[in-house]
XYZ file of C-alpha atoms in Angstrom:
729
model
C 76.258 51.523 58.248
C 77.248 54.869 56.735
C 79.407 57.334 58.670
C 76.440 59.716 58.862
C 74.007 57.135 60.233
C 76.632 55.840 62.668
C 77.235 59.335 63.928
C 73.466 59.849 64.311
C 73.149 56.723 66.450
C 76.151 57.824 68.494
C 74.653 61.266 69.139
C 71.409 59.737 70.371
C 73.317 57.478 72.749
C 75.516 60.347 73.913
C 72.459 62.471 74.580
C 70.894 59.710 76.659
C 74.068 59.425 78.695
C 74.406 63.136 79.340
C 70.827 64.091 80.131
C 71.161 63.460 83.874
C 74.908 63.624 84.358
C 75.634 65.998 87.234
C 79.045 66.439 85.781
C 80.710 68.636 87.128
C 83.026 73.385 87.848
C 86.392 78.687 88.409
C 89.483 79.558 89.945
C 92.593 77.553 89.376
C 93.578 75.266 92.258
C 96.479 76.377 94.409
C 98.324 73.173 93.571
C 99.817 72.828 90.111
C 97.428 71.278 87.640
C 97.583 69.696 84.236
C 96.534 73.012 82.782
C 99.580 74.876 84.034
C 102.054 72.104 84.639
C 105.573 72.456 83.398
C 107.664 70.189 81.261
C 110.847 72.160 81.923
C 113.811 69.852 82.021
C 111.814 66.928 80.653
C 112.237 65.143 77.356
C 110.389 66.690 74.414
C 107.011 65.097 73.922
C 106.105 63.249 70.752
C 105.117 65.391 67.798
C 102.444 62.825 66.949
C 99.322 64.568 68.210
C 95.990 62.989 69.157
C 94.500 63.953 65.801
C 97.087 61.737 64.089
C 96.453 58.648 66.232
C 94.342 55.691 65.183
C 91.863 55.663 68.052
C 89.431 53.005 69.024
C 86.039 54.168 70.243
C 84.233 57.365 69.349
C 86.990 59.957 69.580
C 87.042 60.543 65.774
C 83.313 61.309 65.906
C 83.828 63.895 68.610
C 86.716 65.394 66.671
C 84.317 65.857 63.755
C 81.816 67.544 66.072
C 84.512 69.942 67.243
C 85.140 70.991 63.660
C 81.425 71.632 63.202
C 80.482 73.073 66.581
C 83.621 73.852 68.541
C 83.161 77.594 69.063
C 79.963 77.498 71.110
C 79.861 79.035 74.580
C 79.071 76.918 77.620
C 77.001 79.638 79.328
C 77.860 78.481 82.843
C 77.590 81.056 85.619
C 81.002 80.365 87.131
C 83.531 79.881 84.339
C 83.835 83.366 82.846
C 87.514 84.293 83.073
C 88.428 80.904 84.526
C 91.691 79.409 83.282
C 89.798 76.400 81.849
C 86.917 78.389 80.339
C 87.829 77.509 76.750
C 88.060 73.779 77.459
C 84.828 73.690 79.465
C 82.984 75.514 76.683
C 84.357 73.177 74.037
C 83.461 69.957 75.842
C 79.990 71.271 76.663
C 79.420 72.302 73.037
C 79.887 68.737 71.776
C 77.601 67.220 74.392
C 80.179 65.448 76.546
C 79.234 67.157 79.796
C 76.631 69.292 81.482
C 76.654 71.556 84.501
C 74.475 71.621 87.565
C 70.778 72.572 87.674
C 71.666 75.931 89.217
C 73.575 76.900 86.061
C 77.044 76.382 87.531
C 79.840 74.092 86.444
C 81.912 74.167 89.673
C 85.222 73.831 87.840
C 87.442 73.538 90.903
C 85.554 70.779 92.659
C 87.208 67.373 92.608
C 86.089 65.028 89.840
C 84.502 61.900 91.319
C 85.167 58.391 90.106
C 81.568 58.091 88.923
C 81.766 61.347 86.985
C 85.045 60.254 85.397
C 83.759 56.858 84.304
C 80.538 58.397 82.953
C 82.567 60.752 80.796
C 85.010 58.156 79.552
C 82.340 55.635 78.654
C 81.094 58.127 76.077
C 84.476 57.904 74.358
C 85.012 54.136 74.392
C 83.723 51.196 72.349
C 80.324 49.769 73.275
C 80.757 46.483 75.147
C 79.878 43.249 73.407
C 76.227 42.797 74.344
C 76.652 38.974 74.185
C 79.223 39.150 76.999
C 77.774 37.944 80.323
C 76.616 40.781 82.561
C 79.276 41.444 85.207
C 76.970 43.495 87.438
C 74.524 42.226 90.016
C 71.456 44.427 90.312
C 71.885 44.823 94.078
C 75.351 46.249 93.432
C 73.811 49.098 91.448
C 71.873 50.385 94.454
C 74.763 52.626 95.457
C 74.999 54.141 91.967
C 72.794 57.154 91.092
C 70.421 56.493 88.225
C 72.219 58.924 85.912
C 75.453 56.916 86.149
C 74.218 53.330 86.135
C 74.446 52.793 82.386
C 78.082 53.916 82.269
C 79.018 51.839 85.312
C 77.492 48.693 83.825
C 79.438 49.187 80.613
C 82.676 49.828 82.493
C 82.159 46.669 84.536
C 81.442 44.604 81.421
C 84.661 45.911 79.905
C 86.543 44.842 83.008
C 87.529 48.446 83.657
C 86.094 48.480 87.181
C 84.698 46.124 89.788
C 81.809 47.346 91.884
C 83.178 45.755 95.048
C 85.756 48.540 95.355
C 84.506 51.195 92.917
C 83.509 53.842 95.542
C 81.777 56.183 93.082
C 81.696 59.317 95.260
C 85.439 59.425 95.950
C 87.649 61.777 93.887
C 89.496 60.189 90.996
C 93.278 60.298 91.297
C 95.699 60.964 88.447
C 97.063 57.435 88.388
C 93.667 55.742 88.096
C 92.522 58.190 85.449
C 95.662 57.525 83.401
C 94.959 53.788 83.421
C 91.333 54.231 82.396
C 92.224 56.636 79.592
C 94.700 54.221 78.016
C 92.363 51.240 78.228
C 89.383 53.086 76.775
C 91.158 54.945 73.969
C 93.658 52.281 72.974
C 96.464 54.830 72.884
C 99.929 53.370 72.299
C 103.334 54.677 73.299
C 106.628 54.676 71.496
C 109.193 52.064 72.405
C 111.117 54.455 74.654
C 111.087 53.533 78.348
C 112.829 56.761 79.355
C 110.086 58.006 81.667
C 110.061 61.789 82.099
C 108.992 61.991 85.752
C 111.249 61.843 88.800
C 108.746 59.746 90.766
C 108.400 57.099 88.004
C 110.620 54.659 89.928
C 107.743 54.088 92.341
C 105.211 53.332 89.609
C 103.885 49.879 88.868
C 104.701 48.632 85.378
C 101.097 49.209 84.280
C 100.986 52.762 85.673
C 104.364 53.606 84.157
C 103.200 52.441 80.742
C 99.907 54.359 80.972
C 101.546 57.589 82.092
C 104.235 57.314 79.430
C 101.632 56.775 76.691
C 99.638 59.827 77.705
C 102.673 62.016 78.252
C 104.135 61.211 74.841
C 100.882 62.300 73.189
C 100.711 65.525 75.215
C 97.458 64.489 76.886
C 98.621 64.584 80.485
C 101.519 66.489 81.995
C 103.541 66.705 85.166
C 104.153 69.311 87.822
C 106.906 71.952 87.998
C 108.863 69.640 90.321
C 109.054 67.208 87.356
C 106.906 64.637 89.130
C 103.612 63.101 88.060
C 102.068 62.680 91.539
C 99.662 59.825 90.719
C 97.843 60.123 94.075
C 96.748 63.734 93.523
C 93.134 64.269 92.582
C 91.798 65.771 89.352
C 89.453 68.758 89.331
C 86.519 69.053 86.972
C 88.311 71.862 85.134
C 91.462 69.770 84.714
C 89.419 66.944 83.261
C 88.005 69.301 80.636
C 91.540 70.293 79.632
C 92.602 66.640 79.394
C 89.596 65.871 77.204
C 90.350 68.743 74.832
C 93.898 67.450 74.445
C 92.560 63.969 73.855
C 90.369 65.360 71.081
C 93.307 67.047 69.381
C 92.661 70.632 70.503
C 95.822 72.622 71.202
C 96.371 73.944 74.717
C 96.085 77.703 75.180
C 99.401 79.519 75.225
C 100.652 80.144 78.756
C 102.131 83.598 79.418
C 103.817 84.246 82.764
C 104.335 87.792 84.066
C 106.888 88.124 86.876
C 107.294 91.505 88.540
C 109.186 93.244 91.315
C 108.993 96.817 92.527
C 110.619 99.267 94.928
C 113.875 97.296 95.140
C 115.650 100.409 96.462
C 119.150 99.134 95.827
C 118.836 96.134 98.168
C 121.667 94.272 96.484
C 123.058 92.605 99.600
C 121.141 90.080 101.697
C 120.124 91.654 104.998
C 117.335 90.727 107.412
C 114.193 90.080 105.383
C 115.833 91.323 102.178
C 117.040 88.312 100.163
C 119.548 90.282 98.111
C 120.063 90.432 94.371
C 121.648 86.994 93.906
C 118.765 85.117 95.538
C 116.159 87.285 93.845
C 117.810 86.516 90.507
C 117.856 82.798 91.292
C 114.159 82.760 92.120
C 113.205 84.651 88.973
C 115.458 82.403 86.911
C 113.841 79.269 88.306
C 110.369 80.691 87.734
C 111.238 81.532 84.139
C 112.464 77.961 83.560
C 108.865 76.808 83.922
C 107.919 78.805 80.827
C 111.018 79.863 78.920
C 109.260 81.095 75.799
C 106.336 82.783 77.507
C 107.783 84.679 80.494
C 107.824 88.480 80.826
C 109.837 90.162 83.608
C 108.814 93.664 84.667
C 109.696 96.274 87.275
C 107.364 98.834 88.801
C 110.208 101.291 89.437
C 112.124 102.779 92.385
C 114.774 100.154 91.792
C 118.067 101.989 92.295
C 118.021 104.524 95.107
C 118.071 103.433 98.739
C 121.284 101.667 99.782
C 124.946 102.513 99.947
C 125.638 99.567 97.617
C 123.726 101.334 94.876
C 123.848 105.003 95.855
C 127.631 105.332 95.847
C 127.584 104.324 92.178
C 124.379 106.143 91.188
C 122.402 102.929 90.672
C 124.779 101.351 88.164
C 125.025 97.956 89.956
C 121.221 97.632 90.086
C 120.930 98.039 86.325
C 123.732 95.484 85.939
C 121.645 93.067 88.010
C 118.494 93.739 85.996
C 120.362 93.226 82.726
C 121.682 89.898 83.998
C 118.230 88.735 85.095
C 116.717 89.712 81.752
C 114.078 92.313 82.561
C 111.809 93.238 79.668
C 110.821 96.727 80.862
C 110.725 99.059 83.862
C 108.326 101.838 84.801
C 110.028 105.001 86.034
C 109.425 105.668 89.728
C 109.740 108.923 91.636
C 113.075 107.923 93.183
C 114.584 107.359 89.740
C 114.873 111.168 89.628
C 116.760 111.533 92.927
C 120.152 111.927 91.250
C 118.846 114.157 88.488
C 117.648 113.624 84.937
C 121.161 113.402 83.500
C 122.052 110.449 85.746
C 118.714 108.796 84.996
C 119.480 109.052 81.295
C 122.842 107.322 81.861
C 121.084 104.439 83.609
C 118.556 104.196 80.762
C 121.405 104.003 78.261
C 123.086 101.322 80.384
C 119.946 99.193 80.542
C 119.258 96.445 78.007
C 115.523 97.038 78.503
C 113.368 100.150 78.006
C 112.398 102.654 80.694
C 108.653 103.274 80.329
C 106.487 106.248 81.216
C 103.622 107.632 79.166
C 102.708 110.649 81.282
C 105.924 112.686 81.689
C 106.620 115.350 79.081
C 108.915 118.352 78.750
C 107.010 121.539 79.569
C 108.589 123.536 76.741
C 108.175 121.038 73.918
C 105.438 118.686 75.093
C 107.698 115.810 74.071
C 108.387 112.761 76.249
C 111.696 112.266 77.982
C 114.047 111.351 75.106
C 115.410 108.240 76.826
C 111.996 106.749 77.664
C 109.149 105.115 75.782
C 105.436 105.348 76.562
C 104.812 101.745 75.523
C 106.266 98.796 73.638
C 105.109 95.597 71.959
C 107.015 92.402 72.701
C 106.356 88.920 71.390
C 106.421 85.929 73.717
C 105.514 82.378 72.679
C 104.075 83.791 69.470
C 101.730 86.209 71.275
C 102.048 89.984 70.848
C 101.965 91.787 74.179
C 101.579 95.534 74.590
C 103.245 97.012 77.683
C 102.433 100.556 78.856
C 104.332 102.364 81.613
C 103.413 105.342 83.764
C 104.689 107.342 86.748
C 102.687 108.605 89.711
C 101.900 112.344 89.576
C 102.955 112.383 93.245
C 106.493 112.507 91.863
C 106.113 116.271 91.504
C 105.953 116.614 95.300
C 108.372 113.809 96.178
C 111.383 114.950 94.156
C 113.432 118.086 94.735
C 111.411 120.544 92.634
C 114.410 121.968 90.775
C 114.999 118.489 89.300
C 111.459 118.024 88.047
C 110.282 121.605 87.411
C 110.943 121.383 83.662
C 108.609 118.396 83.276
C 104.855 117.914 83.341
C 103.518 114.771 85.035
C 99.950 114.221 83.859
C 97.196 112.098 85.341
C 97.829 108.777 83.549
C 94.465 106.998 83.245
C 93.182 108.618 80.045
C 96.622 108.349 78.435
C 96.867 104.651 79.309
C 93.394 103.935 77.919
C 94.257 105.711 74.670
C 97.526 103.799 74.310
C 95.800 100.501 75.077
C 93.396 101.130 72.198
C 96.295 102.014 69.885
C 98.168 98.851 70.855
C 95.093 96.747 70.135
C 94.929 98.395 66.702
C 98.583 97.414 66.273
C 97.491 93.802 66.868
C 98.634 93.459 70.473
C 96.729 90.471 71.833
C 97.375 91.162 75.525
C 97.815 94.515 77.296
C 99.923 94.927 80.443
C 100.217 98.216 82.323
C 103.193 98.632 84.654
C 103.081 101.772 86.732
C 104.743 103.392 89.682
C 101.576 103.978 91.670
C 99.993 101.828 94.308
C 97.111 101.048 96.573
C 96.447 99.614 99.993
C 93.778 97.738 101.904
C 91.814 100.063 104.151
C 90.495 99.162 107.576
C 87.156 98.058 106.142
C 88.855 95.648 103.736
C 88.341 97.713 100.599
C 91.147 98.444 98.182
C 91.997 102.146 98.138
C 94.623 104.480 96.740
C 95.838 105.777 93.416
C 96.187 102.437 91.647
C 92.817 101.238 92.946
C 91.057 104.277 91.506
C 92.915 103.893 88.240
C 92.130 100.185 87.918
C 88.415 100.894 88.102
C 88.693 103.187 85.065
C 91.077 101.260 82.816
C 89.702 99.735 79.631
C 91.038 96.811 77.639
C 93.837 96.040 80.109
C 94.611 92.470 81.183
C 97.250 93.039 83.891
C 98.129 96.032 86.082
C 101.529 95.846 87.813
C 101.736 98.449 90.582
C 104.372 99.835 92.956
C 105.160 102.816 95.211
C 103.134 101.912 98.325
C 105.345 98.955 99.345
C 102.341 96.640 99.690
C 101.891 92.982 98.860
C 98.652 92.113 97.090
C 97.189 90.142 94.201
C 93.620 90.864 93.170
C 91.209 90.505 90.271
C 89.691 93.955 89.850
C 87.612 95.254 86.969
C 88.433 92.139 84.962
C 92.195 92.512 85.278
C 94.919 91.039 87.453
C 96.363 93.679 89.809
C 99.569 92.972 91.739
C 102.261 94.550 93.873
C 105.254 92.691 95.310
C 106.158 94.436 98.592
C 109.604 96.095 98.430
C 113.375 95.504 98.662
C 113.088 92.327 96.590
C 111.227 90.528 99.366
C 108.558 89.173 97.024
C 107.826 88.440 93.373
C 104.382 88.877 91.842
C 103.335 86.132 89.444
C 100.479 86.323 86.958
C 99.804 83.469 84.539
C 97.540 84.064 81.566
C 96.241 81.470 79.125
C 95.701 82.827 75.620
C 93.547 80.923 73.133
C 94.666 81.726 69.598
C 91.516 80.165 68.160
C 89.175 82.357 70.216
C 91.611 85.265 70.653
C 90.684 85.206 74.307
C 92.739 85.464 77.485
C 91.919 83.785 80.788
C 93.548 84.367 84.164
C 95.154 81.102 85.233
C 97.184 82.067 88.291
C 97.513 85.150 90.469
C 99.915 85.244 93.392
C 102.635 87.131 95.226
C 105.425 84.868 96.442
C 107.156 85.920 99.663
C 110.820 84.957 99.309
C 111.481 85.001 103.048
C 111.855 81.478 104.372
C 112.432 79.916 100.967
C 115.561 77.839 100.642
C 116.982 79.846 97.758
C 120.327 79.367 96.102
C 122.241 82.315 94.661
C 122.533 83.111 90.984
C 126.245 82.747 90.259
C 126.492 85.510 87.658
C 124.644 88.071 89.764
C 126.528 87.033 92.892
C 129.810 87.690 91.081
C 128.606 91.165 90.116
C 127.626 91.951 93.706
C 130.960 90.733 95.030
C 132.784 92.901 92.515
C 130.660 95.859 93.553
C 131.354 95.172 97.232
C 135.081 95.249 96.552
C 134.658 98.818 95.386
C 132.647 100.058 98.340
C 133.115 97.461 101.107
C 135.812 99.281 103.060
C 133.769 102.467 103.019
C 130.426 101.111 104.157
C 131.797 98.797 106.873
C 133.721 101.511 108.724
C 132.408 101.900 112.301
C 131.793 105.504 113.317
C 130.245 105.029 116.763
C 128.179 102.932 119.138
C 124.455 103.123 119.895
C 123.279 102.152 123.377
C 119.593 101.651 122.541
C 117.472 101.239 119.427
C 116.528 104.424 117.618
C 113.359 103.453 115.768
C 111.459 105.360 113.118
C 107.843 105.292 111.994
C 106.975 108.244 109.808
C 103.318 108.144 110.860
C 104.340 109.560 114.248
C 107.066 111.590 115.935
C 109.668 108.853 116.313
C 112.689 108.517 118.612
C 114.976 108.648 115.572
C 113.098 111.687 114.271
C 113.591 113.465 117.596
C 117.306 112.684 117.748
C 117.871 113.564 114.125
C 116.126 116.947 114.244
C 117.957 117.751 117.489
C 121.235 117.289 115.589
C 119.920 119.345 112.683
C 118.953 122.208 115.002
C 122.324 122.131 116.747
C 124.278 122.126 113.482
C 122.337 125.104 112.120
C 122.305 126.934 115.465
C 118.569 127.289 114.914
C 115.622 127.739 117.251
C 113.582 125.015 115.591
C 114.230 122.175 113.134
C 111.839 120.316 110.845
C 112.344 117.157 108.785
C 109.845 115.324 106.594
C 109.067 111.860 107.942
C 109.983 110.186 104.664
C 113.567 111.486 104.799
C 114.510 108.760 107.292
C 114.427 105.296 105.747
C 115.745 102.900 108.411
C 116.163 102.457 112.165
C 119.504 102.698 113.956
C 119.638 99.547 116.099
C 121.682 99.229 119.264
C 125.304 98.324 118.556
C 127.960 99.476 116.142
C 126.990 102.265 113.757
C 128.592 102.001 110.323
C 128.815 104.302 107.347
C 126.652 101.816 105.467
C 123.924 102.026 108.095
C 123.824 105.813 107.845
C 123.378 105.527 104.077
C 120.401 103.258 104.736
C 118.959 105.768 107.205
C 119.663 108.784 104.989
C 119.742 107.620 101.353
C 118.897 111.024 99.875
C 121.419 113.661 98.879
C 119.801 116.395 100.965
C 121.528 119.558 102.120
C 121.008 121.750 105.199
C 118.951 124.927 104.780
C 117.767 127.644 107.138
C 114.770 129.948 106.858
C 113.274 132.749 108.927
C 109.671 132.132 109.974
C 107.155 133.816 112.239
C 105.297 131.947 114.952
C 102.146 132.087 112.836
C 103.951 130.513 109.885
C 105.361 127.777 112.126
C 101.833 126.973 113.310
C 100.813 126.625 109.660
C 103.569 124.046 109.138
C 102.415 122.121 112.200
C 98.754 122.149 111.220
C 99.655 120.677 107.816
C 102.403 118.341 108.964
C 101.258 116.703 112.193
C 98.275 114.733 110.946
C 99.359 114.088 107.350
C 98.281 110.608 106.297
C 99.736 110.943 102.809
C 103.292 111.975 103.682
C 103.652 111.115 107.359
C 104.115 113.280 110.424
C 106.565 116.160 110.396
C 109.578 115.428 112.635
C 110.727 118.371 114.739
C 113.015 119.750 117.439
C 112.854 122.875 119.602
C 109.117 122.782 120.274
C 106.755 121.349 122.850
C 103.304 120.668 121.426
C 99.971 119.735 122.922
C 97.634 118.582 120.174
C 93.911 117.792 120.207
C 92.503 115.228 117.785
C 88.716 115.176 117.561
C 86.649 113.719 114.677
C 83.780 116.122 115.395
C 85.678 119.404 115.723
C 88.772 118.610 113.692
C 92.405 118.594 114.793
C 94.151 121.584 116.252
C 97.054 122.807 118.293
C 96.231 123.361 121.945
C 99.555 124.738 123.093
C 102.948 125.347 121.442
C 106.066 126.298 123.386
C 109.763 126.486 122.664
C 112.043 123.881 124.188
C 112.741 126.199 127.138
C 109.030 126.321 127.942
C 108.309 129.847 126.695
C 105.245 130.221 124.454
C 105.643 130.414 120.686
C 104.878 134.035 119.781
C 102.918 134.538 116.569
C 104.626 137.778 115.514
C 108.162 136.845 116.515
C 110.634 135.586 113.882
C 112.516 132.340 114.485
C 115.451 130.678 112.758
C 114.340 127.281 111.400
C 116.519 124.438 110.061
C 115.152 122.221 107.271
C 116.481 120.187 104.354
C 116.488 121.355 100.742
C 113.602 118.999 99.925
C 111.292 120.866 102.306
C 112.810 124.197 101.310
C 111.582 123.647 97.758
C 108.088 122.632 98.855
C 108.503 118.858 98.892
C 105.690 116.681 100.315
C 103.337 119.606 99.779
C 105.057 121.957 102.248
C 104.725 124.863 99.816
C 104.758 127.326 102.700
C 108.557 126.953 102.960
C 108.941 128.376 99.445
C 107.131 131.554 100.473
C 109.305 132.635 103.361
C 112.175 135.100 103.324
C 115.858 134.610 104.034
C 116.087 131.037 102.783
C 119.714 129.946 102.888
C 120.970 126.661 101.444
C 124.281 125.937 103.179
C 125.026 123.201 100.578
C 126.293 121.060 103.476
C 125.247 117.416 102.913
C 123.086 116.379 105.839
C 124.305 112.780 105.828
C 127.922 113.891 106.163
C 126.938 116.323 108.905
C 125.226 113.553 110.912
C 128.142 111.161 110.396
C 130.543 113.776 111.762
C 128.289 114.336 114.776
C 128.283 110.602 115.572
C 132.050 110.376 115.153
C 132.450 113.278 117.557
C 130.128 111.837 120.217
C 131.218 108.213 119.655
C 128.434 106.886 121.889
C 124.719 107.560 121.414
C 122.369 107.071 124.350
C 119.221 108.928 123.377
C 115.836 108.526 125.048
C 112.784 110.050 123.403
C 111.008 112.795 125.354
C 107.392 113.951 125.531
C 107.730 116.991 123.259
C 104.529 115.877 121.502
C 101.478 115.283 123.692
C 98.149 114.141 122.323
C 95.223 115.586 124.274
C 92.182 113.368 123.811
C 89.703 115.311 125.943
């Protein structure tokens, strides 16, 4: 028989087999699968691919069909964007499988034993029809009509026995491996050096089957370097295995790891794992995909702890260099020490600082030490990375630092750059930006990054920051992530890129909480932290006083710490009233010893004490803006007693305002008010402070002033009072 006529007969038979097959699956299973399994640390697989093997059965015929028809779409309702979309489409296009009558494929459902044997029988040799029938007709009663032909053939081949076949149960990896080897006739090399840690528990037959398939790259293990023969196979995984069996290359796996808002948390403390453990986790994650891993930061990495602040962020950049970051978006707190210091950190870094929407007002040029975007190549794939900075930076940084720069709305700029990068042959586009979102009470995703994501075009991944949230979502066709703050989590996005189709599929989307993980410490980073601690350890561990009860802070309300702090501010300035923005205080002061290091955590910013003269009317304006401010938090204050009415129907308003001695605040009278230089320059939108007369900046660092006050008192025993009263009726 000619090859053409043989193929024609085969196609007729294949069609008969697949007409009624309810074979089987869209999101990747939580457990590691063949599609994303790692071979890190394992022996290199054979370079002899399936297309070079001498197969028995019909595999060569299907390989020919792939050459002729391998680019067709499967048109299932539930595989668009699925990590196995390419494989499902390919296997469907050559007639090996169908979906369900409702138009779905159900890729993540478990593959049953009957579905597996029905598929594999289409690949194997036809049984010798003269061989005695091994199947009693009454045994076929439990087999659906669409699978009976395949089951009979498998029984005649001795592949199964109907006494224990159990067709509706999921197929496990071990059984599938045995069937694949028997049907295809695949052979292994002579090596008995099995690559999997659990191979010692395998039977001789299972070990041989697994080794054969592993050497040919048809089946893989898990990141723990085990095969796990008892785990089940999903319908999507089976499609990937079949494409490998037919000589089709796997898509290229690209892994994007990201952190954000690290805020100098170099040392392990509470829920913060510290730099050495963070580095170890990222290093281990990268080992799973050495050639295809990208490491990004969403910004706000340096400012926030004494470990970093005393050295202007230098040890954080050292850590990031050691880990191997590929790029960082510039956050608002990167400007806290001024542009000159930021430039030094950019020059120190072995990776680029990215922002596409900050330009010099005079020239219109970008910051000279930044880039709007870059193209990197990982695992042979060109990846465009665009960075941006939240426009909120203009109100969150001391204005004199940022006044010379324009911070534009980034969405249109990002879309334009994405198009340019595609023209420059970037195959994947990642946006990393210092802007974030949050889940609202009704479960919808809100905020700056959420709005932006809905308008981005041609972007595959959006890495966000700024709002200190933990989320992983698929929005507007892109993966959107944020990894909490202080190094407590790492966002992980895995993409599968098909070079043949030039198409990317989302394979994995997660944010890994590092708390509770049994993490080791990266030796190189640990050594850097220890060296840094030698420089600053004696300073930050010095005890300056004792606290009798917790002083807690929540910037959404007037907090005990906010009350105590503004009391000290008012006393130091000999003022009538004191105000402090809620975001100026960054940590609680717990009961116990108070150290210099703790005060740096509480007050990480280099703010100075200012005074201003304000009328009672102007003070009321500050209160109306600052009390119920969801964006920036509640204004913290001292020297006032306030009764406040909050009503959705009539709005929010002040009912009564008195001074601390109980006398009413007089609208026309002028009062001496203490604030920090951030508020004095209109930070957090308090532009009214820039309009008032007699502003005096004492240049006295507020942190040092508070430290001296604690040293003088030695013991703190502060109880919050009722200076703010909410009137609900």
